[in-house]
PDB file of C-alpha atoms in Angstrom:
ATOM      1  CA  MET E   1      -0.133   0.481  -0.066  1.00 78.00           C
ATOM      2  CA  VAL E   2       2.946   2.267   0.808  1.00 81.00           C
ATOM      3  CA  MET E   3       4.766   1.664  -2.486  1.00 83.00           C
ATOM      4  CA  ALA E   4       1.238   2.533  -4.184  1.00 84.00           C
ATOM      5  CA  VAL E   5       0.955   5.776  -2.347  1.00 85.00           C
ATOM      6  CA  ILE E   6       4.708   6.774  -3.348  1.00 83.00           C
ATOM      7  CA  PHE E   7       4.087   5.881  -6.887  1.00 80.00           C
ATOM      8  CA  PHE E   8       0.934   7.722  -6.784  1.00 82.00           C
ATOM      9  CA  LEU E   9       3.356  10.655  -5.057  1.00 82.00           C
ATOM     10  CA  GLY E  10       5.641  10.177  -7.960  1.00 78.00           C
ATOM     11  CA  PHE E  11       3.317  11.398 -10.681  1.00 76.00           C
ATOM     12  CA  PHE E  12       2.378  14.602  -9.274  1.00 79.00           C
ATOM     13  CA  ILE E  13       5.667  15.876  -7.555  1.00 81.00           C
ATOM     14  CA  ASP E  14       9.405  15.490  -8.017  1.00 79.00           C
ATOM     15  CA  PHE E  15      11.555  12.422  -5.950  1.00 79.00           C
ATOM     16  CA  LEU E  16      13.461  15.116  -4.055  1.00 83.00           C
ATOM     17  CA  GLU E  17       9.854  16.211  -2.308  1.00 85.00           C
ATOM     18  CA  ILE E  18       9.341  12.379  -1.822  1.00 85.00           C
ATOM     19  CA  CYS E  19      12.656  11.835  -0.571  1.00 86.00           C
ATOM     20  CA  PHE E  20      12.992  14.560   1.613  1.00 90.00           C
ATOM     21  CA  ILE E  21       9.364  14.890   2.947  1.00 88.00           C
ATOM     22  CA  HIS E  22       7.573  11.584   3.073  1.00 86.00           C
ATOM     23  CA  ILE E  23      10.492   9.287   2.920  1.00 87.00           C
ATOM     24  CA  PRO E  24      11.823  10.444   6.115  1.00 90.00           C
ATOM     25  CA  ILE E  25       8.583  10.096   7.937  1.00 90.00           C
ATOM     26  CA  LEU E  26       7.286   6.490   6.644  1.00 88.00           C
ATOM     27  CA  THR E  27      10.736   4.917   7.050  1.00 90.00           C
ATOM     28  CA  PRO E  28      11.167   4.696  10.801  1.00 91.00           C
ATOM     29  CA  VAL E  29       7.620   3.170  11.057  1.00 92.00           C
ATOM     30  CA  LEU E  30       8.274   0.468   8.134  1.00 90.00           C
ATOM     31  CA  VAL E  31      11.185  -0.636   9.849  1.00 92.00           C
ATOM     32  CA  THR E  32      10.286  -0.566  13.323  1.00 92.00           C
ATOM     33  CA  HIS E  33       6.807  -0.989  13.371  1.00 92.00           C
ATOM     34  CA  PHE E  34       6.523  -3.602  10.189  1.00 90.00           C
ATOM     35  CA  GLY E  35       9.803  -4.836  10.304  1.00 90.00           C
ATOM     36  CA  PHE E  36      11.052  -4.461   6.957  1.00 90.00           C
ATOM     37  CA  ASP E  37      15.043  -4.427   6.128  1.00 90.00           C
ATOM     38  CA  PRO E  38      16.404  -0.801   5.512  1.00 91.00           C
ATOM     39  CA  VAL E  39      18.170  -2.586   2.511  1.00 89.00           C
ATOM     40  CA  TRP E  40      15.429  -3.608   0.991  1.00 90.00           C
ATOM     41  CA  LEU E  41      12.884  -0.751   1.678  1.00 90.00           C
ATOM     42  CA  SER E  42      15.504   1.404   0.608  1.00 90.00           C
ATOM     43  CA  ILE E  43      15.824  -0.647  -2.930  1.00 90.00           C
ATOM     44  CA  VAL E  44      12.692  -0.908  -3.335  1.00 90.00           C
ATOM     45  CA  LEU E  45      11.700   2.993  -2.717  1.00 89.00           C
ATOM     46  CA  ALA E  46      14.347   3.521  -5.405  1.00 89.00           C
ATOM     47  CA  VAL E  47      13.216   1.251  -7.799  1.00 88.00           C
ATOM     48  CA  ASN E  48       9.501   2.622  -7.378  1.00 88.00           C
ATOM     49  CA  LEU E  49      10.401   6.425  -7.656  1.00 86.00           C
ATOM     50  CA  GLN E  50      12.683   5.493 -10.866  1.00 86.00           C
ATOM     51  CA  THR E  51       9.385   3.791 -12.126  1.00 85.00           C
ATOM     52  CA  SER E  52       7.289   6.809 -11.349  1.00 82.00           C
ATOM     53  CA  PHE E  53       9.687   9.451 -12.819  1.00 81.00           C
ATOM     54  CA  LEU E  54       8.983   7.538 -16.293  1.00 81.00           C
ATOM     55  CA  SER E  55       5.403   7.236 -15.741  1.00 79.00           C
ATOM     56  CA  PRO E  56       2.917   9.519 -17.474  1.00 75.00           C
ATOM     57  CA  PRO E  57       1.178  11.836 -17.212  1.00 73.00           C
ATOM     58  CA  PHE E  58       3.803  13.691 -15.369  1.00 73.00           C
ATOM     59  CA  GLY E  59       6.508  11.501 -16.131  1.00 75.00           C
ATOM     60  CA  PHE E  60       9.440  14.060 -15.402  1.00 75.00           C
ATOM     61  CA  ALA E  61      11.871  12.175 -17.721  1.00 80.00           C
ATOM     62  CA  LEU E  62       9.414  12.228 -20.424  1.00 82.00           C
ATOM     63  CA  PHE E  63       9.530  16.015 -20.151  1.00 79.00           C
ATOM     64  CA  TYR E  64      13.221  16.093 -20.319  1.00 81.00           C
ATOM     65  CA  LEU E  65      13.403  13.832 -23.517  1.00 82.00           C
ATOM     66  CA  ARG E  66      10.585  15.700 -24.995  1.00 84.00           C
ATOM     67  CA  GLY E  67      13.150  19.354 -24.634  1.00 86.00           C
ATOM     68  CA  VAL E  68      16.051  17.159 -26.640  1.00 89.00           C
ATOM     69  CA  ALA E  69      13.780  15.169 -29.398  1.00 87.00           C
ATOM     70  CA  PRO E  70      13.462  16.411 -32.457  1.00 91.00           C
ATOM     71  CA  PRO E  71      10.471  18.511 -33.410  1.00 89.00           C
ATOM     72  CA  GLU E  72       9.014  15.419 -35.589  1.00 92.00           C
ATOM     73  CA  ILE E  73       8.492  13.043 -32.207  1.00 90.00           C
ATOM     74  CA  THR E  74       5.488  13.951 -30.619  1.00 89.00           C
ATOM     75  CA  THR E  75       4.604  13.634 -26.554  1.00 86.00           C
ATOM     76  CA  GLY E  76       1.962  10.822 -27.679  1.00 87.00           C
ATOM     77  CA  ASP E  77       5.438   9.194 -29.429  1.00 90.00           C
ATOM     78  CA  ILE E  78       6.979   9.420 -26.234  1.00 86.00           C
ATOM     79  CA  TYR E  79       4.545   8.078 -23.842  1.00 86.00           C
ATOM     80  CA  ARG E  80       4.018   4.952 -26.357  1.00 89.00           C
ATOM     81  CA  GLY E  81       7.518   4.322 -26.433  1.00 88.00           C
ATOM     82  CA  VAL E  82       7.955   4.325 -22.823  1.00 88.00           C
ATOM     83  CA  ILE E  83       5.456   1.706 -21.970  1.00 90.00           C
ATOM     84  CA  PRO E  84       7.876  -1.382 -22.425  1.00 93.00           C
ATOM     85  CA  PHE E  85      10.166   0.220 -19.856  1.00 90.00           C
ATOM     86  CA  LEU E  86       7.523   0.622 -17.683  1.00 89.00           C
ATOM     87  CA  ALA E  87       6.159  -2.849 -17.719  1.00 92.00           C
ATOM     88  CA  LEU E  88       9.800  -4.190 -17.020  1.00 93.00           C
ATOM     89  CA  GLN E  89      10.327  -1.574 -14.025  1.00 90.00           C
ATOM     90  CA  LEU E  90       7.028  -2.980 -12.813  1.00 90.00           C
ATOM     91  CA  ILE E  91       7.820  -6.314 -13.473  1.00 94.00           C
ATOM     92  CA  GLY E  92      11.005  -5.822 -11.697  1.00 91.00           C
ATOM     93  CA  MET E  93       9.617  -4.473  -8.578  1.00 89.00           C
ATOM     94  CA  THR E  94       7.582  -7.077  -8.530  1.00 92.00           C
ATOM     95  CA  VAL E  95      10.185 -10.000  -8.592  1.00 93.00           C
ATOM     96  CA  VAL E  96      12.062  -7.797  -5.477  1.00 90.00           C
ATOM     97  CA  ILE E  97       8.413  -7.028  -3.599  1.00 90.00           C
ATOM     98  CA  ALA E  98       7.850 -11.023  -4.111  1.00 93.00           C
ATOM     99  CA  TYR E  99      11.326 -12.368  -3.649  1.00 92.00           C
ATOM    100  CA  PRO E 100      13.195 -10.255  -0.825  1.00 89.00           C
ATOM    101  CA  ASP E 101      16.373 -12.347  -0.860  1.00 90.00           C
ATOM    102  CA  ILE E 102      17.030 -11.190  -4.528  1.00 88.00           C
ATOM    103  CA  VAL E 103      18.324  -8.254  -3.020  1.00 86.00           C
ATOM    104  CA  PHE E 104      20.561  -9.726  -0.432  1.00 88.00           C
ATOM    105  CA  MET E 105      21.818 -12.556  -2.952  1.00 90.00           C
ATOM    106  CA  MET E 106      24.146  -9.798  -4.461  1.00 84.00           C
ATOM    107  CA  ILE E 107      25.029  -8.531  -0.956  1.00 84.00           C
ATOM    108  CA  ARG E 108      26.006 -11.955   0.508  1.00 86.00           C
ATOM    109  CA  PHE E 109      27.966 -13.043  -2.673  1.00 88.00           C
ATOM    110  CA  PHE E 110      30.550  -9.726  -2.730  1.00 87.00           C
ATOM    111  CA  ARG E 111      30.764 -10.436   1.180  1.00 84.00           C
ATOM    112  CA  GLY E 112      31.320 -14.002   1.130  1.00 71.00           C
TER     113      GLY E 112
END
């Protein structure tokens, strides 16, 4: 539920506001009261923010791309072009949420 709220907030406000206002309020509650691992929570939040940064209607990355795209590329073309990337992001986020050990697999591999 919290991830859905942060994803929805990413439609309308920039990731900096989410990182500086909402995350410091939510993280202590999620870690202490609900028992989420801080590393896993940070990675899921980062992927969630990145996904919302790409999503229409207010995907800020899409507007940045629109600023450098040739004039014959319309905003609708950009919105349609981002759909496969959004699908991959959502699949990746779903996998990380469903199987949290994936996050720790690389950490365990490099720590030994």
